[in-house]
CSV table of C-alpha atoms and ligand atoms in Angstrom, one decimal:
chain,number,residue,atom,x,y,z
A,541,MET,CA,0.0,0.0,0.0
A,542,GLU,CA,1.3,3.5,-0.9
A,543,THR,CA,2.1,5.9,1.9
A,544,PHE,CA,-1.2,7.6,2.5
A,545,LYS,CA,0.0,10.8,4.1
A,546,HIS,CA,-2.5,13.4,2.8
A,547,LEU,CA,-5.7,13.3,0.8
A,548,ILE,CA,-5.2,15.9,-1.9
A,549,SER,CA,-6.4,14.0,-5.0
A,550,ILE,CA,-8.2,10.8,-5.9
A,551,GLN,CA,-5.5,10.2,-8.5
A,552,SER,CA,-2.9,9.3,-5.8
A,553,LEU,CA,-5.1,6.7,-4.1
A,554,SER,CA,-4.5,3.0,-4.8
A,555,ASN,CA,-7.5,0.6,-5.1
A,556,GLU,CA,-6.2,-1.0,-2.0
A,557,THR,CA,-6.4,2.2,0.0
A,558,ILE,CA,-9.8,3.0,-1.4
A,559,ASP,CA,-11.0,-0.4,-0.2
A,560,LEU,CA,-9.6,0.3,3.2
A,561,ILE,CA,-11.3,3.7,3.4
A,562,PHE,CA,-14.6,2.1,2.5
A,563,LYS,CA,-14.2,-0.8,4.9
A,564,THR,CA,-13.3,1.6,7.7
A,565,ALA,CA,-16.2,3.9,6.8
A,566,LYS,CA,-18.6,1.0,7.0
A,567,GLU,CA,-17.4,0.2,10.5
A,568,PHE,CA,-17.7,3.9,11.6
A,569,LYS,CA,-21.2,4.0,10.0
A,570,GLU,CA,-22.2,1.0,12.2
A,571,ILE,CA,-21.0,3.0,15.3
A,572,LEU,CA,-23.0,6.0,14.2
A,573,GLN,CA,-26.2,4.0,14.4
A,574,ARG,CA,-25.6,3.3,18.2
A,575,PRO,CA,-27.0,5.5,21.0
A,576,VAL,CA,-23.4,6.4,21.9
A,577,LYS,CA,-21.8,7.6,18.7
A,578,LYS,CA,-18.5,8.8,20.0
A,579,VAL,CA,-15.2,6.8,20.0
A,580,PRO,CA,-11.8,7.8,21.4
A,581,SER,CA,-9.8,7.2,18.2
A,582,LEU,CA,-8.5,10.9,17.9
A,583,HIS,CA,-8.4,11.7,21.6
A,584,HIS,CA,-5.5,14.0,22.2
A,585,LYS,CA,-5.4,15.1,18.5
A,586,THR,CA,-6.3,18.6,17.3
A,587,VAL,CA,-7.8,19.2,13.8
A,588,VAL,CA,-8.2,22.6,12.2
A,589,ASN,CA,-10.9,23.1,9.5
A,590,LEU,CA,-9.8,25.9,7.3
A,591,PHE,CA,-12.7,27.1,5.1
A,592,TYR,CA,-11.8,29.9,2.7
A,593,GLU,CA,-15.0,29.3,0.8
A,594,ASN,CA,-18.6,28.7,1.8
A,595,SER,CA,-19.8,25.3,2.8
A,596,THR,CA,-22.7,23.7,4.6
A,597,ARG,CA,-22.4,19.9,4.2
A,598,THR,CA,-18.6,19.5,4.0
A,599,ARG,CA,-17.7,21.8,6.9
A,600,LEU,CA,-20.4,20.4,9.3
A,601,SER,CA,-19.6,16.9,8.2
A,602,PHE,CA,-15.9,17.2,9.0
A,603,GLU,CA,-16.6,18.9,12.3
A,604,LEU,CA,-19.0,16.2,13.3
A,605,ALA,CA,-16.6,13.5,12.2
A,606,GLU,CA,-13.8,15.0,14.2
A,607,LYS,CA,-16.0,15.3,17.3
A,608,ARG,CA,-17.3,11.8,16.9
A,609,LEU,CA,-13.7,10.7,17.0
A,610,SER,CA,-13.1,12.8,20.1
A,611,ALA,CA,-10.6,15.2,18.5
A,612,ASP,CA,-10.2,18.8,19.6
A,613,VAL,CA,-11.6,21.0,16.8
A,614,LEU,CA,-10.6,24.5,15.6
A,615,ASN,CA,-12.8,26.1,13.0
A,616,PHE,CA,-11.3,28.9,10.8
A,617,THR,CA,-13.4,30.9,8.4
A,618,VAL,CA,-12.2,33.8,6.3
A,619,SER,CA,-14.9,36.1,7.7
A,620,GLY,CA,-13.6,37.6,10.9
A,621,SER,CA,-10.0,36.4,10.3
A,622,SER,CA,-6.8,38.4,9.5
A,623,VAL,CA,-7.0,37.3,5.8
A,624,ALA,CA,-8.7,40.7,5.2
A,625,LYS,CA,-5.6,42.4,6.5
A,626,GLY,CA,-3.5,40.7,3.9
A,627,GLU,CA,-2.2,37.6,5.7
A,628,THR,CA,-1.1,34.8,3.2
A,629,LEU,CA,-2.4,31.3,3.3
A,630,LEU,CA,1.0,29.9,4.3
A,631,ASP,CA,1.4,32.5,7.1
A,632,THR,CA,-2.1,31.7,8.4
A,633,VAL,CA,-1.5,28.0,8.4
A,634,LYS,CA,2.0,28.2,10.0
A,635,ASN,CA,0.6,30.4,12.8
A,636,ILE,CA,-2.2,28.0,13.4
A,637,LEU,CA,0.1,25.0,13.4
A,638,SER,CA,2.4,26.7,16.0
A,639,MET,CA,-0.5,26.2,18.3
A,640,LYS,CA,0.2,22.4,18.1
A,641,VAL,CA,-2.4,21.2,15.6
A,642,ASP,CA,-2.2,17.7,14.2
A,643,MET,CA,-4.2,17.7,11.0
A,644,VAL,CA,-5.5,20.2,8.5
A,645,VAL,CA,-8.8,20.1,6.5
A,646,ILE,CA,-8.9,22.8,3.8
A,647,ARG,CA,-11.4,24.2,1.4
A,648,HIS,CA,-10.1,26.9,-0.9
A,649,HIS,CA,-11.3,28.8,-3.9
A,650,HIS,CA,-8.0,28.4,-5.6
A,651,SER,CA,-7.3,25.1,-7.4
A,652,GLY,CA,-4.1,23.6,-6.0
A,653,ALA,CA,-4.1,25.3,-2.6
A,654,PRO,CA,-4.1,21.9,-0.7
A,655,TYR,CA,-1.2,20.7,-2.8
A,656,PHE,CA,0.7,23.9,-2.3
A,657,LEU,CA,0.3,23.5,1.5
A,658,SER,CA,1.4,19.9,1.3
A,659,GLN,CA,4.8,21.1,-0.1
A,660,HIS,CA,5.3,23.3,3.0
A,661,ILE,CA,3.9,21.5,6.0
A,662,SER,CA,4.3,17.9,7.1
A,663,ILE,CA,1.1,17.1,9.0
A,664,PRO,CA,-1.8,15.4,7.2
A,665,ILE,CA,-3.9,17.6,4.9
A,666,ILE,CA,-7.3,16.7,3.6
A,667,ASN,CA,-8.7,18.5,0.6
A,668,ALA,CA,-12.3,19.6,1.3
A,669,GLY,CA,-12.6,21.1,-2.2
A,670,ASP,CA,-10.2,23.3,-4.1
A,671,GLY,CA,-11.5,25.6,-6.8
A,672,ILE,CA,-12.6,23.7,-9.9
A,673,ASN,CA,-10.0,21.0,-9.3
A,674,GLU,CA,-11.0,18.2,-6.9
A,675,HIS,CA,-13.4,17.3,-4.1
A,676,PRO,CA,-12.1,13.9,-3.2
A,677,THR,CA,-14.1,13.3,0.0
A,678,GLN,CA,-17.3,14.0,-2.0
A,679,ALA,CA,-16.4,11.4,-4.6
A,680,LEU,CA,-15.6,8.9,-2.0
A,681,LEU,CA,-18.9,9.3,-0.2
A,682,ASP,CA,-20.7,9.3,-3.6
A,683,VAL,CA,-19.2,6.0,-4.6
A,684,PHE,CA,-19.6,4.5,-1.1
A,685,SER,CA,-23.3,5.4,-1.3
A,686,ILE,CA,-23.7,3.8,-4.7
A,687,ILE,CA,-22.0,0.6,-3.5
A,688,GLU,CA,-24.1,0.6,-0.3
A,689,LYS,CA,-27.3,0.9,-2.4
A,690,THR,CA,-26.5,-1.4,-5.3
A,691,GLY,CA,-23.8,-3.8,-3.9
A,692,SER,CA,-20.9,-3.0,-6.3
A,693,ILE,CA,-19.4,-0.4,-8.6
A,694,GLN,CA,-17.5,-2.6,-11.1
A,695,GLY,CA,-19.3,-2.4,-14.4
A,696,LYS,CA,-22.0,0.1,-13.2
A,697,LYS,CA,-23.0,2.7,-15.7
A,698,VAL,CA,-22.8,6.1,-14.1
A,699,ALA,CA,-23.8,9.3,-15.9
A,700,ILE,CA,-22.4,12.6,-14.5
A,701,ILE,CA,-24.8,15.3,-15.7
A,702,GLY,CA,-24.5,19.0,-15.9
A,703,ASP,CA,-21.8,21.6,-15.4
A,704,ILE,CA,-18.7,19.3,-15.9
A,705,MET,CA,-16.6,22.3,-16.8
A,706,HIS,CA,-16.6,23.9,-13.3
A,707,SER,CA,-17.2,20.8,-11.2
A,708,ARG,CA,-14.5,19.5,-8.8
A,709,VAL,CA,-17.1,16.9,-7.7
A,710,GLY,CA,-17.4,15.8,-11.3
A,711,ARG,CA,-13.6,15.5,-11.8
A,712,SER,CA,-13.0,13.5,-8.6
A,713,ASN,CA,-16.0,11.3,-9.4
A,714,ILE,CA,-14.7,10.6,-12.9
A,715,MET,CA,-11.2,9.6,-11.5
A,716,LEU,CA,-12.7,7.4,-8.7
A,717,LEU,CA,-15.4,5.7,-10.8
A,718,THR,CA,-13.0,4.8,-13.7
A,719,LYS,CA,-10.3,3.6,-11.2
A,720,LEU,CA,-12.9,1.2,-9.7
A,721,GLY,CA,-14.1,-0.1,-13.1
A,722,ALA,CA,-17.4,1.8,-13.5
A,723,GLU,CA,-18.4,2.9,-17.0
A,724,VAL,CA,-18.7,6.7,-17.0
A,725,MET,CA,-20.7,9.0,-19.3
A,726,ILE,CA,-20.7,12.7,-19.0
A,727,CYS,CA,-23.7,14.6,-20.2
A,728,GLY,CA,-24.5,18.3,-20.6
A,729,PRO,CA,-24.5,21.2,-23.1
A,730,GLY,CA,-21.3,21.5,-25.1
A,731,SER,CA,-20.5,24.8,-23.4
A,732,LEU,CA,-20.2,23.0,-20.0
A,733,ILE,CA,-18.1,20.0,-21.2
A,734,PRO,CA,-14.3,20.6,-21.3
A,735,ILE,CA,-13.0,20.1,-24.8
A,736,GLY,CA,-10.9,16.9,-25.1
A,737,ILE,CA,-11.9,15.5,-21.7
A,738,GLU,CA,-12.4,12.0,-23.3
A,739,LYS,CA,-8.7,12.0,-24.2
A,740,ILE,CA,-7.8,12.5,-20.6
A,741,TYR,CA,-10.2,10.2,-18.9
A,742,PRO,CA,-12.0,7.0,-20.3
A,743,VAL,CA,-15.4,8.6,-20.5
A,744,ARG,CA,-18.1,8.8,-23.2
A,745,ILE,CA,-19.8,12.1,-23.9
A,746,GLU,CA,-23.5,12.4,-24.6
A,747,TYR,CA,-25.4,15.6,-25.3
A,748,ASP,CA,-28.9,14.1,-25.2
A,749,ILE,CA,-30.2,13.8,-21.7
A,750,THR,CA,-32.9,11.2,-22.6
A,751,LYS,CA,-30.2,8.9,-24.1
A,752,ALA,CA,-27.9,9.4,-21.0
A,753,LEU,CA,-30.7,8.5,-18.6
A,754,GLN,CA,-31.7,5.5,-20.7
A,755,TRP,CA,-28.0,4.3,-20.7
A,756,CYS,CA,-27.2,4.7,-17.0
A,757,ASP,CA,-27.8,2.8,-13.8
A,758,VAL,CA,-26.9,5.8,-11.7
A,759,ALA,CA,-27.1,9.6,-12.4
A,760,ASN,CA,-25.0,12.0,-10.5
A,761,VAL,CA,-26.5,15.4,-11.1
A,762,LEU,CA,-24.3,18.4,-10.7
A,763,ARG,CA,-25.2,22.0,-9.8
A,764,ILE,CA,-25.0,24.7,-12.4
A,765,GLN,CA,-22.2,26.8,-10.9
A,766,LEU,CA,-23.0,30.3,-12.1
A,767,GLU,CA,-20.6,31.8,-9.6
A,768,ARG,CA,-17.7,30.2,-11.4
A,769,GLN,CA,-18.7,31.1,-14.9
A,770,GLN,CA,-16.5,34.0,-16.2
A,771,GLN,CA,-18.9,34.5,-19.2
A,772,PRO,CA,-22.5,33.4,-19.8
A,773,LEU,CA,-22.4,29.7,-21.0
A,774,LEU,CA,-26.1,29.1,-20.9
A,775,SER,CA,-28.9,31.0,-22.6
A,776,SER,CA,-31.0,30.8,-19.4
A,777,LEU,CA,-31.6,28.5,-16.4
A,778,ARG,CA,-35.1,27.9,-17.6
A,779,GLU,CA,-33.7,26.7,-21.0
A,780,TYR,CA,-31.2,24.5,-19.1
A,781,ASN,CA,-34.1,22.9,-17.1
A,782,LEU,CA,-36.0,22.3,-20.3
A,783,GLN,CA,-33.0,20.7,-22.1
A,784,TYR,CA,-31.2,18.9,-19.2
A,785,GLY,CA,-33.3,19.1,-16.1
A,786,ILE,CA,-34.0,15.8,-14.3
A,787,THR,CA,-37.8,16.0,-14.3
A,788,GLN,CA,-40.4,13.6,-13.1
A,789,LYS,CA,-41.6,13.3,-16.8
A,790,ARG,CA,-38.1,12.2,-17.9
A,791,MET,CA,-37.8,9.8,-14.9
A,792,HIS,CA,-41.3,8.2,-15.7
A,793,ALA,CA,-40.4,7.8,-19.4
A,794,LEU,CA,-37.5,5.6,-18.5
A,795,ASN,CA,-39.5,2.5,-17.5
A,796,LYS,CA,-36.6,1.3,-15.3
A,797,PRO,CA,-35.2,2.4,-11.9
A,798,ILE,CA,-32.1,4.5,-11.7
A,799,LEU,CA,-30.4,5.9,-8.7
A,800,ILE,CA,-30.2,9.7,-8.4
A,801,LEU,CA,-27.3,11.4,-6.6
A,802,HIS,CA,-26.6,15.1,-6.1
A,803,PRO,CA,-23.7,16.5,-4.1
A,804,GLY,CA,-25.6,19.6,-3.0
A,805,PRO,CA,-26.3,22.4,-2.7
A,806,ILE,CA,-29.3,21.8,-5.0
A,807,ASN,CA,-30.8,24.4,-7.4
A,808,ARG,CA,-34.4,23.0,-7.3
A,809,GLY,CA,-36.1,23.5,-10.6
A,810,VAL,CA,-32.8,24.0,-12.5
A,811,GLU,CA,-30.7,20.9,-12.8
A,812,ILE,CA,-33.3,18.7,-11.0
A,813,ASP,CA,-36.9,19.1,-10.0
A,814,SER,CA,-38.1,18.9,-6.4
A,815,ASN,CA,-40.3,15.9,-6.9
A,816,VAL,CA,-37.2,13.9,-8.1
A,817,VAL,CA,-34.9,15.2,-5.3
A,818,ASP,CA,-37.5,14.1,-2.8
A,819,GLY,CA,-38.6,11.0,-4.6
A,820,ALA,CA,-37.9,7.3,-4.2
A,821,SER,CA,-34.9,7.2,-6.6
A,822,SER,CA,-33.0,9.9,-4.8
A,823,ILE,CA,-30.3,9.1,-2.2
A,824,VAL,CA,-29.2,12.7,-1.6
A,825,LEU,CA,-29.7,12.6,2.2
A,826,GLU,CA,-28.0,9.2,2.4
A,827,GLN,CA,-25.0,10.7,0.7
A,828,VAL,CA,-24.9,13.4,3.4
A,829,GLU,CA,-25.2,10.7,6.1
A,830,ASN,CA,-22.4,8.7,4.6
A,831,GLY,CA,-20.2,11.7,4.4
A,832,VAL,CA,-19.7,11.7,8.2
A,833,ALA,CA,-18.5,8.0,8.1
A,834,ILE,CA,-16.2,8.5,5.1
A,835,ARG,CA,-14.6,11.6,6.8
A,836,MET,CA,-14.2,9.7,10.1
A,837,ALA,CA,-12.5,6.9,8.2
A,838,LEU,CA,-10.1,9.4,6.4
A,839,LEU,CA,-9.2,11.3,9.6
A,840,TYR,CA,-8.6,8.0,11.5
A,841,LEU,CA,-6.5,6.4,8.7
A,842,LEU,CA,-4.4,9.5,8.2
A,843,SER,CA,-3.8,9.9,11.9
A,844,GLN,CA,-2.5,6.3,12.0
A,845,ASN,CA,-0.1,6.9,9.1
A,846,HIS,CA,1.5,10.0,10.6
B,543,LIG,N1,-21.2,18.9,-1.5
B,543,LIG,C1,-20.6,20.0,-1.0
B,543,LIG,O1,-19.4,20.2,-1.1
B,543,LIG,O2,-21.5,20.9,-0.3
B,543,LIG,P1,-21.0,22.2,0.5
B,543,LIG,O3,-20.5,23.2,-0.5
B,543,LIG,O4,-22.2,22.7,1.3
B,543,LIG,O5,-19.9,21.7,1.5
């Protein structure tokens, strides 16, 4: 097994390590069903959550995972910090680490920020989403949720639908799914699919949502990330919903069950309609539940390797 010192990218994980993460997460998930959900695994460890970008699920999920493992937790958000006075990322982190912190979780709006930190500090770093680059813990919880629901990932047909261009979730999912032997299709308007992506990853491209839904066993529906679009790439959100939205009508027309995932936050009525999000095919809240177990597993395994 490779030295699993940080979690920066899905690319650096071996299949053996991914299996270990899933096995450990399964054990932690079982503990999370008990009346007493806390274990002493990270007693005497201190973890800092550095969030340079907004988050609901990932930030709370990491904090809860750390607390369930009995770690001491520091939460840093840009608002109210000295970043506004011009302090650099590295200075901020070095100052926090001088307070004897054992592990860093970082979300940053700049792609590559977790990798940059890993070149300067030696304690474990977990990437909680960097720019449009990667969101490895989201991909791990997505695939864990698919396996939990369907039994396996090898050979599964997974369509990743929507704003592929700006999606770190999409990129990490493509890497993880193809590594584990799933067949991956990406589907969306041409303006939101990176040119030549099929030359980098073994994915097929489909521009017709009906064909994509007919092909897949699982659809992972991505948010349209208007905040990351430098120029208008869609005529309108209404038009997007008409062309690519996961609607009840499209679901009924399939005549077969498919599993629906969404990493959140959801734009209801844009990439997916409310009655599908809240319907029987959707596992969006199970994804969130599994996120805590996956993050507990990662924190635990990284603390063991350090
Ligand atoms: N899925 C996800 O990363 O959600 P948040 O931005 O709320 O953390």
